[in-house]
C-alpha positions as semicolon CSV with decimal commas, in nm:
position;residue;x (nm);y (nm);z (nm)
1;M;-3,275;6,475;1,841
2;A;-3,187;6,478;1,472
3;T;-3,421;6,723;1,304
4;S;-3,581;6,662;0,968
5;E;-3,349;6,925;0,819
6;Q;-3,039;6,747;0,954
7;I;-3,166;6,409;0,832
8;G;-3,243;6,553;0,491
9;A;-2,897;6,711;0,467
10;G;-2,745;6,375;0,555
11;R;-2,947;6,204;0,285
12;E;-2,821;6,455;0,030
13;R;-2,459;6,403;0,138
14;W;-2,502;6,028;0,110
15;Q;-2,662;6,059;-0,234
16;R;-2,375;6,272;-0,366
17;R;-2,117;6,025;-0,239
18;Y;-2,312;5,730;-0,372
19;D;-2,348;5,887;-0,716
20;S;-1,974;5,957;-0,740
21;A;-1,866;5,611;-0,618
22;R;-1,790;5,317;-0,842
23;K;-2,056;5,046;-0,850
24;R;-2,024;4,693;-0,980
25;E;-2,229;4,568;-1,272
26;A;-2,508;4,359;-1,120
27;D;-2,884;4,321;-1,099
28;F;-2,999;4,506;-0,786
29;S;-3,363;4,402;-0,798
30;T;-3,568;4,151;-0,601
31;L;-3,639;3,801;-0,725
32;S;-3,972;3,936;-0,849
33;G;-3,797;4,208;-1,047
34;Q;-3,872;4,498;-0,814
35;E;-3,599;4,763;-0,809
36;V;-3,463;4,842;-0,463
37;D;-3,288;5,156;-0,342
38;P;-2,921;5,131;-0,243
39;A;-3,003;5,254;0,109
40;Y;-3,310;5,339;0,312
41;G;-3,372;5,594;0,587
42;P;-3,645;5,789;0,764
43;P;-3,930;5,934;0,557
44;E;-3,883;6,293;0,447
45;G;-3,985;6,545;0,710
46;A;-3,943;6,305;1,005
47;D;-3,764;6,402;1,328
48;I;-3,591;6,090;1,463
49;P;-3,441;6,094;1,815
50;G;-3,081;5,971;1,810
51;F;-3,061;5,938;1,432
52;E;-2,716;6,099;1,436
53;R;-2,596;5,776;1,603
54;I;-2,740;5,574;1,312
55;G;-2,671;5,804;1,020
56;W;-2,618;5,707;0,658
57;P;-2,388;5,447;0,504
58;G;-2,034;5,572;0,455
59;E;-2,067;5,858;0,703
60;F;-1,935;5,905;1,057
61;P;-1,987;5,724;1,292
62;F;-2,013;5,447;1,029
63;T;-2,280;5,254;1,218
64;R;-2,430;5,162;0,882
65;G;-2,106;5,072;0,708
66;L;-1,789;5,224;0,574
67;H;-1,900;5,292;0,217
68;P;-2,203;5,476;0,076
69;T;-2,252;5,195;-0,175
70;G;-2,251;4,907;0,074
71;Y;-2,187;4,586;-0,118
72;R;-2,301;4,747;-0,443
73;G;-1,954;4,892;-0,469
74;R;-1,768;4,577;-0,375
75;P;-1,900;4,261;-0,210
76;W;-1,729;4,112;0,091
77;T;-1,419;3,904;0,022
78;I;-1,473;3,529;0,042
79;R;-1,166;3,431;0,242
80;Q;-1,173;3,066;0,343
81;F;-0,937;2,965;0,625
82;A;-0,740;2,656;0,527
83;G;-0,426;2,464;0,611
84;F;-0,342;2,103;0,687
85;G;-0,064;1,852;0,648
86;N;0,236;1,981;0,459
87;A;0,280;2,282;0,234
88;R;0,218;2,084;-0,086
89;Q;-0,117;1,949;0,034
90;T;-0,232;2,291;0,149
91;N;-0,119;2,450;-0,177
92;E;-0,354;2,214;-0,361
93;R;-0,644;2,314;-0,132
94;Y;-0,568;2,684;-0,190
95;K;-0,580;2,638;-0,564
96;M;-0,914;2,456;-0,528
97;I;-1,054;2,744;-0,320
98;L;-0,933;3,010;-0,564
99;E;-1,058;2,819;-0,869
100;A;-1,397;2,771;-0,701
101;G;-1,441;3,146;-0,647
102;G;-1,253;3,231;-0,329
103;G;-1,134;3,591;-0,326
104;G;-0,828;3,555;-0,103
105;L;-0,628;3,314;0,110
106;S;-0,625;3,264;0,484
107;V;-0,348;3,046;0,623
108;A;-0,407;2,808;0,913
109;F;-0,082;2,690;1,075
110;D;-0,034;2,375;1,280
111;M;0,021;2,390;1,654
112;P;0,402;2,357;1,649
113;T;0,424;2,650;1,408
114;L;0,183;2,857;1,619
115;M;0,408;2,795;1,919
116;G;0,732;2,876;1,736
117;Y;0,859;2,517;1,723
118;D;1,015;2,332;1,431
119;S;0,851;2,009;1,321
120;D;1,132;1,798;1,469
121;A;1,110;1,957;1,815
122;P;1,009;1,722;2,100
123;F;0,701;1,935;2,173
124;A;0,586;1,891;1,811
125;L;0,555;1,514;1,833
126;G;0,215;1,399;1,711
127;E;0,098;1,751;1,619
128;V;0,264;1,821;1,284
129;G;0,009;1,914;1,018
130;H;-0,295;1,830;1,229
131;C;-0,470;2,164;1,291
132;G;-0,305;2,353;1,007
133;V;-0,006;2,350;0,777
134;A;0,349;2,288;0,899
135;V;0,585;2,575;0,810
136;D;0,945;2,544;0,925
137;S;1,127;2,783;0,693
138;T;1,095;3,003;0,388
139;A;1,130;2,694;0,169
140;D;0,792;2,577;0,303
141;M;0,643;2,917;0,217
142;D;0,780;2,873;-0,136
143;V;0,587;2,548;-0,170
144;L;0,278;2,678;0,010
145;F;0,231;2,956;-0,246
146;D;0,374;2,779;-0,549
147;G;0,183;2,892;-0,857
148;I;-0,005;3,157;-0,658
149;P;0,130;3,507;-0,734
150;L;0,151;3,676;-0,395
151;Q;0,167;4,024;-0,544
152;D;-0,182;3,966;-0,689
153;T;-0,336;3,767;-0,401
154;T;-0,448;3,905;-0,067
155;T;-0,321;3,674;0,203
156;S;-0,422;3,653;0,567
157;M;-0,215;3,461;0,820
158;T;-0,360;3,360;1,155
159;I;-0,061;3,347;1,382
160;S;0,034;3,560;1,682
161;G;0,334;3,452;1,893
162;P;0,574;3,390;1,601
163;A;0,388;3,625;1,366
164;V;0,687;3,842;1,277
165;P;0,921;3,554;1,177
166;A;0,639;3,387;0,981
167;F;0,567;3,718;0,805
168;C;0,934;3,756;0,715
169;M;0,929;3,409;0,560
170;Y;0,625;3,516;0,358
171;L;0,815;3,827;0,242
172;A;1,120;3,619;0,147
173;A;0,898;3,381;-0,051
174;A;0,736;3,676;-0,228
175;E;1,080;3,810;-0,318
176;R;1,173;3,475;-0,471
177;Q;0,861;3,500;-0,686
178;G;0,983;3,838;-0,808
179;A;0,710;4,033;-0,629
180;D;0,741;4,400;-0,545
181;L;0,709;4,383;-0,167
182;A;0,568;4,735;-0,153
183;K;0,263;4,609;-0,343
184;L;0,178;4,313;-0,119
185;N;-0,166;4,317;0,038
186;G;-0,303;4,110;0,319
187;T;-0,337;4,079;0,693
188;L;-0,125;3,935;0,972
189;Q;-0,300;3,858;1,298
190;T;-0,010;3,940;1,535
191;D;-0,253;4,025;1,820
192;I;-0,075;3,903;2,133
193;F;-0,317;4,049;2,388
194;K;-0,584;3,797;2,293
195;E;-0,336;3,514;2,349
196;Y;-0,294;3,605;2,716
197;I;-0,667;3,674;2,747
198;A;-0,804;3,363;2,575
199;Q;-0,603;3,144;2,339
200;K;-0,280;3,096;2,538
201;E;-0,037;3,075;2,243
202;W;0,236;3,318;2,345
203;L;0,615;3,283;2,326
204;Y;0,748;3,560;2,550
205;P;0,626;3,799;2,821
206;P;0,394;4,075;2,694
207;E;0,653;4,354;2,672
208;P;0,888;4,180;2,424
209;H;0,589;4,090;2,209
210;L;0,481;4,455;2,210
211;R;0,831;4,553;2,100
212;L;0,802;4,318;1,801
213;I;0,453;4,440;1,717
214;G;0,566;4,802;1,732
215;D;0,856;4,720;1,499
216;L;0,618;4,548;1,257
217;M;0,377;4,842;1,257
218;E;0,664;5,079;1,178
219;Y;0,805;4,854;0,907
220;C;0,475;4,804;0,725
221;A;0,375;5,169;0,746
222;E;0,705;5,266;0,583
223;N;0,761;4,981;0,337
224;I;0,437;4,786;0,269
225;P;0,155;5,038;0,310
226;A;-0,129;4,818;0,182
227;F;-0,046;4,529;0,416
228;K;-0,226;4,528;0,751
229;P;0,027;4,419;1,013
230;L;-0,219;4,371;1,294
231;S;-0,558;4,199;1,298
232;V;-0,708;4,240;1,644
233;S;-0,893;3,920;1,720
234;G;-1,214;3,888;1,915
235;Y;-1,289;3,551;1,757
236;H;-1,074;3,355;1,999
237;I;-1,208;3,552;2,295
238;R;-1,564;3,456;2,197
239;E;-1,472;3,095;2,130
240;A;-1,324;3,076;2,482
241;G;-1,670;3,147;2,626
242;A;-1,709;3,525;2,629
243;T;-2,043;3,689;2,567
244;A;-2,100;3,905;2,260
245;A;-2,062;4,219;2,473
246;Q;-1,736;4,092;2,624
247;E;-1,602;4,001;2,281
248;L;-1,682;4,351;2,160
249;A;-1,533;4,532;2,459
250;F;-1,220;4,322;2,510
251;T;-1,138;4,328;2,139
252;L;-1,179;4,702;2,095
253;A;-0,982;4,765;2,415
254;D;-0,699;4,557;2,268
255;G;-0,724;4,767;1,954
256;F;-0,700;5,087;2,156
257;G;-0,390;4,944;2,323
258;Y;-0,224;4,894;1,985
259;V;-0,316;5,250;1,886
260;E;-0,142;5,368;2,203
261;L;0,157;5,152;2,105
262;G;0,178;5,317;1,764
263;L;0,149;5,664;1,914
264;S;0,418;5,581;2,171
265;R;0,648;5,500;1,877
266;G;0,589;5,845;1,732
267;L;0,381;5,715;1,440
268;D;0,113;5,932;1,281
269;V;-0,228;5,789;1,370
270;N;-0,360;5,876;1,024
271;T;-0,078;5,669;0,873
272;F;-0,073;5,357;1,089
273;A;-0,438;5,325;1,199
274;P;-0,558;5,216;0,851
275;G;-0,321;4,919;0,894
276;L;-0,524;4,790;1,188
277;S;-0,805;4,546;1,116
278;F;-1,030;4,327;1,330
279;F;-1,146;3,966;1,338
280;F;-1,482;3,885;1,494
281;D;-1,691;3,578;1,565
282;A;-2,038;3,545;1,410
283;H;-2,234;3,341;1,663
284;I;-2,582;3,197;1,641
285;D;-2,791;3,478;1,803
286;F;-2,869;3,651;1,477
287;F;-2,971;4,003;1,581
288;E;-2,724;4,027;1,869
289;E;-2,438;3,960;1,629
290;I;-2,553;4,223;1,379
291;A;-2,580;4,476;1,662
292;K;-2,230;4,386;1,780
293;F;-2,077;4,458;1,441
294;R;-2,259;4,790;1,405
295;A;-2,166;4,900;1,758
296;A;-1,801;4,809;1,694
297;R;-1,778;5,045;1,396
298;R;-1,944;5,329;1,586
299;I;-1,730;5,295;1,899
300;W;-1,406;5,267;1,705
301;A;-1,480;5,572;1,489
302;R;-1,565;5,787;1,789
303;W;-1,260;5,683;1,994
304;M;-1,026;5,724;1,699
305;R;-1,152;6,074;1,627
306;D;-1,218;6,208;1,976
307;R;-0,950;6,036;2,184
308;F;-0,669;5,960;1,944
309;G;-0,706;6,253;1,704
310;A;-0,757;6,062;1,379
311;T;-0,877;6,307;1,117
312;S;-0,892;6,090;0,805
313;E;-1,190;5,862;0,745
314;K;-0,968;5,563;0,677
315;A;-0,807;5,604;1,019
316;Q;-1,154;5,607;1,176
317;W;-1,278;5,300;0,988
318;L;-1,309;4,966;1,162
319;R;-1,247;4,703;0,896
320;F;-1,318;4,348;1,002
321;H;-1,307;3,988;0,893
322;T;-1,563;3,747;1,032
323;Q;-1,561;3,373;1,088
324;T;-1,871;3,178;1,176
325;A;-1,866;3,033;1,527
326;G;-1,668;2,712;1,553
327;V;-1,793;2,667;1,907
328;S;-2,153;2,657;1,782
329;L;-2,087;2,348;1,570
330;T;-2,199;2,015;1,711
331;A;-2,064;1,665;1,670
332;Q;-2,422;1,542;1,714
333;Q;-2,620;1,568;1,389
334;P;-2,336;1,750;1,210
335;Y;-2,547;1,831;0,902
336;N;-2,731;2,083;1,121
337;N;-2,406;2,279;1,115
338;V;-2,472;2,381;0,755
339;V;-2,781;2,569;0,874
340;R;-2,600;2,725;1,169
341;T;-2,316;2,843;0,948
342;A;-2,554;2,998;0,694
343;V;-2,742;3,193;0,962
344;E;-2,418;3,312;1,123
345;A;-2,273;3,412;0,788
346;L;-2,586;3,612;0,704
347;S;-2,552;3,802;1,034
348;A;-2,197;3,896;0,937
349;V;-2,314;4,015;0,595
350;L;-2,601;4,220;0,737
351;G;-2,353;4,358;0,991
352;G;-2,130;4,481;0,709
353;T;-1,831;4,247;0,727
354;N;-1,544;4,318;0,487
355;S;-1,445;3,953;0,448
356;L;-1,586;3,623;0,565
357;H;-1,494;3,263;0,639
358;T;-1,769;3,003;0,669
359;N;-1,695;2,694;0,875
360;A;-1,743;2,347;0,735
361;L;-1,999;2,108;0,880
362;D;-1,736;1,857;0,997
363;E;-1,494;2,098;1,168
364;T;-1,607;1,993;1,514
365;L;-1,477;1,645;1,427
366;A;-1,170;1,708;1,212
367;L;-1,025;1,930;0,942
368;P;-1,267;1,984;0,652
369;T;-1,287;1,740;0,366
370;E;-1,289;1,879;0,013
371;Q;-1,664;1,825;-0,005
372;S;-1,742;2,002;0,322
373;A;-1,502;2,285;0,232
374;E;-1,689;2,329;-0,096
375;I;-2,026;2,342;0,084
376;A;-1,888;2,610;0,315
377;L;-1,767;2,812;0,017
378;R;-2,096;2,768;-0,169
379;T;-2,282;2,893;0,139
380;Q;-2,120;3,233;0,095
381;Q;-2,184;3,231;-0,278
382;V;-2,553;3,156;-0,227
383;L;-2,577;3,447;0,018
384;M;-2,397;3,676;-0,224
385;E;-2,568;3,577;-0,548
386;E;-2,918;3,460;-0,455
387;T;-3,053;3,625;-0,140
388;G;-3,044;3,997;-0,228
389;A;-2,852;4,064;0,093
390;A;-2,585;4,253;-0,105
391;N;-2,830;4,487;-0,275
392;V;-2,896;4,735;0,008
393;A;-2,655;4,891;0,256
394;D;-2,744;4,811;0,619
395;P;-3,095;4,688;0,529
396;L;-3,193;4,647;0,897
397;G;-3,083;4,999;0,997
398;G;-3,358;5,182;1,183
399;S;-3,516;4,867;1,323
400;Y;-3,635;4,948;1,677
401;Y;-3,504;4,616;1,805
402;L;-3,171;4,627;1,627
403;E;-3,097;4,988;1,719
404;A;-3,181;4,918;2,085
405;L;-2,945;4,618;2,082
406;T;-2,673;4,827;1,917
407;D;-2,706;5,100;2,181
408;R;-2,701;4,844;2,460
409;M;-2,385;4,682;2,321
410;E;-2,214;5,019;2,301
411;A;-2,308;5,112;2,658
412;E;-2,181;4,780;2,797
413;A;-1,854;4,820;2,609
414;E;-1,801;5,171;2,745
415;R;-1,848;5,046;3,102
416;T;-1,586;4,778;3,037
417;F;-1,339;5,029;2,894
418;A;-1,371;5,234;3,212
419;K;-1,296;4,926;3,424
420;I;-0,988;4,842;3,218
421;I;-0,848;5,195;3,242
422;A;-0,909;5,194;3,618
423;M;-0,717;4,864;3,653
424;G;-0,417;5,032;3,493
425;G;-0,413;5,318;3,743
426;G;-0,650;5,556;3,567
427;E;-0,607;5,825;3,306
428;D;-0,369;6,043;3,509
429;A;-0,112;5,779;3,615
430;D;0,226;5,748;3,445
431;H;0,201;5,492;3,163
432;A;0,484;5,342;2,960
433;I;0,255;5,316;2,658
434;G;-0,091;5,438;2,753
435;P;-0,375;5,400;3,006
436;V;-0,566;5,133;2,812
437;T;-0,250;4,929;2,758
438;S;-0,165;4,952;3,128
439;G;-0,512;4,828;3,212
440;I;-0,490;4,538;2,969
441;L;-0,153;4,429;3,107
442;A;-0,287;4,452;3,463
443;G;-0,595;4,250;3,369
444;I;-0,378;3,983;3,208
445;R;-0,154;3,951;3,512
446;N;-0,430;3,950;3,774
447;G;-0,647;3,710;3,575
448;W;-0,941;3,949;3,536
449;F;-1,003;3,874;3,168
450;S;-0,974;3,499;3,217
451;S;-1,208;3,499;3,516
452;E;-1,467;3,713;3,337
453;I;-1,470;3,476;3,039
454;A;-1,478;3,168;3,261
455;E;-1,777;3,302;3,453
456;S;-1,967;3,370;3,129
457;A;-1,888;3,025;2,994
458;F;-2,002;2,866;3,321
459;R;-2,334;3,052;3,319
460;Y;-2,403;2,942;2,961
461;Q;-2,317;2,580;3,036
462;Q;-2,553;2,586;3,334
463;A;-2,831;2,721;3,110
464;L;-2,770;2,437;2,864
465;E;-2,778;2,171;3,131
466;K;-3,101;2,312;3,277
467;G;-3,255;2,327;2,930
468;D;-3,303;2,704;2,942
469;K;-3,086;2,733;2,631
470;R;-3,135;2,474;2,361
471;I;-2,914;2,327;2,093
472;V;-3,090;2,117;1,832
473;G;-2,952;1,766;1,829
474;V;-2,781;1,808;2,166
475;N;-3,043;1,879;2,433
476;T;-3,354;1,893;2,212
477;A;-3,466;1,706;1,898
478;T;-3,203;1,443;1,958
479;S;-3,342;1,160;1,744
480;T;-3,194;1,137;1,394
481;V;-3,177;0,918;1,084
482;S;-2,842;1,056;0,966
483;G;-2,527;0,851;1,008
484;E;-2,164;0,938;1,061
485;V;-1,986;1,170;0,820
486;D;-1,655;1,094;0,653
487;I;-1,371;1,297;0,801
488;L;-1,026;1,401;0,686
489;R;-0,749;1,215;0,867
490;I;-0,388;1,334;0,866
491;S;-0,148;1,044;0,818
492;H;0,148;0,999;1,052
493;E;0,354;1,001;0,732
494;V;0,305;1,380;0,709
495;E;0,510;1,431;1,025
496;R;0,772;1,176;0,927
497;D;0,815;1,330;0,580
498;Q;0,823;1,687;0,713
499;V;1,093;1,600;0,965
500;E;1,302;1,437;0,691
501;L;1,250;1,735;0,463
502;L;1,358;1,973;0,737
503;K;1,670;1,766;0,804
504;G;1,769;1,780;0,437
505;R;1,714;2,154;0,419
506;R;1,933;2,213;0,722
507;E;2,209;2,006;0,565
508;G;2,182;2,183;0,231
509;R;2,182;2,544;0,345
510;D;2,475;2,773;0,419
511;G;2,510;2,711;0,793
512;A;2,761;2,991;0,845
513;A;2,526;3,245;0,684
514;V;2,241;3,125;0,903
515;Q;2,445;3,154;1,221
516;A;2,573;3,497;1,127
517;A;2,217;3,620;1,067
518;L;2,102;3,478;1,402
519;D;2,398;3,633;1,583
520;R;2,316;3,976;1,440
521;L;1,954;3,931;1,544
522;L;2,048;3,833;1,901
523;A;2,279;4,133;1,937
524;A;1,997;4,364;1,828
525;V;1,745;4,197;2,057
526;R;1,980;4,260;2,351
527;D;2,012;4,629;2,262
528;P;1,685;4,824;2,309
529;A;1,838;5,106;2,103
530;A;1,933;4,879;1,812
531;G;1,637;4,984;1,599
532;N;1,381;4,782;1,411
533;L;1,421;4,404;1,435
534;V;1,215;4,318;1,125
535;P;1,498;4,362;0,868
536;L;1,723;4,134;1,076
537;I;1,454;3,866;1,105
538;L;1,398;3,897;0,730
539;D;1,769;3,840;0,668
540;A;1,754;3,523;0,878
541;A;1,448;3,403;0,682
542;R;1,626;3,465;0,352
543;A;1,916;3,250;0,475
544;E;1,672;2,965;0,556
545;A;1,694;2,993;0,932
546;T;1,404;2,793;1,071
547;L;1,113;2,932;1,265
548;G;1,230;2,753;1,578
549;E;1,583;2,887;1,545
550;I;1,465;3,246;1,504
551;C;1,219;3,223;1,795
552;R;1,475;3,056;2,026
553;T;1,733;3,320;1,940
554;M;1,503;3,601;2,046
555;G;1,392;3,398;2,347
556;E;1,748;3,396;2,482
557;E;1,693;3,759;2,575
558;F;1,317;3,792;2,590
559;G;1,267;3,494;2,821
560;A;0,947;3,296;2,875
561;Y;0,610;3,381;3,026
562;V;0,432;3,145;3,264
563;E;0,073;3,216;3,357
564;D;-0,031;3,197;3,719
565;P;-0,183;2,847;3,756
566;R;-0,494;2,995;3,918
567;F;-0,605;3,113;3,577
């Protein structure tokens, strides 16, 4: 039990940190003009059982947020995910987002790019530019960010299998802008575990991908300290059908695996851990989602300190981006999706997200139109400017219901971690990287993660079909006066033009320089002692080697991975 003296001492520590922190200039009163405190806690003199697990904002275990000021210091970053067609079209959408108040960019790539194919590859036929932007080489990155100074813009890229080559193309484009690469800031997803678990967009077997991720972690820690080379994604796990508790546990376990990877490379946990970030789903069950976010921070802080020896606060912090749940959107009565997105976004805000993407109402049908993208952006701005949600840190902290949910989430996650470690042979077995990583790799190969998610998805679908769970417009309140919405359609000309553009770029580049760069890369890939591969991939990107060429070159040695068809 936290005594009244301990709670009072914590309040004083929080107050000192709050007073010394920078706050933004804003009106922190209610709509009626009532002043509100920056944080609330137990009344003076109260003894609260378990309060040390709740604590104060900005204090270990960070259940209530990373900063004593909450959003009074800095609001969450509005980071809208966007990409479609070719680089020029997406560049125009980025400029619209930034001019309308977006705080950073988040790049969506098309399926061929996500799979490491060039736009003229046979597997790319019919897919170019449809679910994101087509990027074949650094020249496309030049166009994608034309007029957008990368040194001054935080950029997130959602890509995993070919993440390192795509990142090197981004670096080469930044160099051509004259940027100081050491000052770049942003996030690269890179998380390959979640691909085997849920999304299925890998290029190679797990071990070669881990080699590339380890190289990237080393390179960024040494050369681009503000850039986060690894965003561990639970979003795709949840979208595949996982429960909130499974999303939490599987995602944090993946994060622990990457910490073990960094430690196995001899990196200092206090140096590389701040470069890890997370990406969560904000689903429709409002309080469950808030509890999930709070439990995630608490679990991560404790494991980082007690298991991995992180001593700095920044190495104990779980920073996360949130996207509202795409899987919650319905094609029936799509205007209802505006309400769903607003509720989900508010759960992310009350859960303390660091950045946020709000889905557009038409995304279950197609890529967002300009109008629907603007509504999604305005949803965040209404939450930030009108609701008062940014005035108080963790305003629901101390709620009996919310704290019980948070504790339950944490307990379920811990049980899952124990199962994963046991699958890998236990704590005392010999591990190439670490016990959590061994368990994750075992769970990938034996289909445990896939089967757990499939079972959860099946149970939910049964509940929908029985009517136990309801979705407005789908299995209840199905009558409507609204008609069809206009959707964005990608012309077949996008693919034709991109293929022609790629052909011209191949003809106009220095072919000998490209081949020499690829040969050097292949030689290093074949030699485990050759050192970090990132500089060699960057050289190939500078020479205008294409994404497909770079990925195929590494694949000559790394090989391919084929999932057991049972899964």
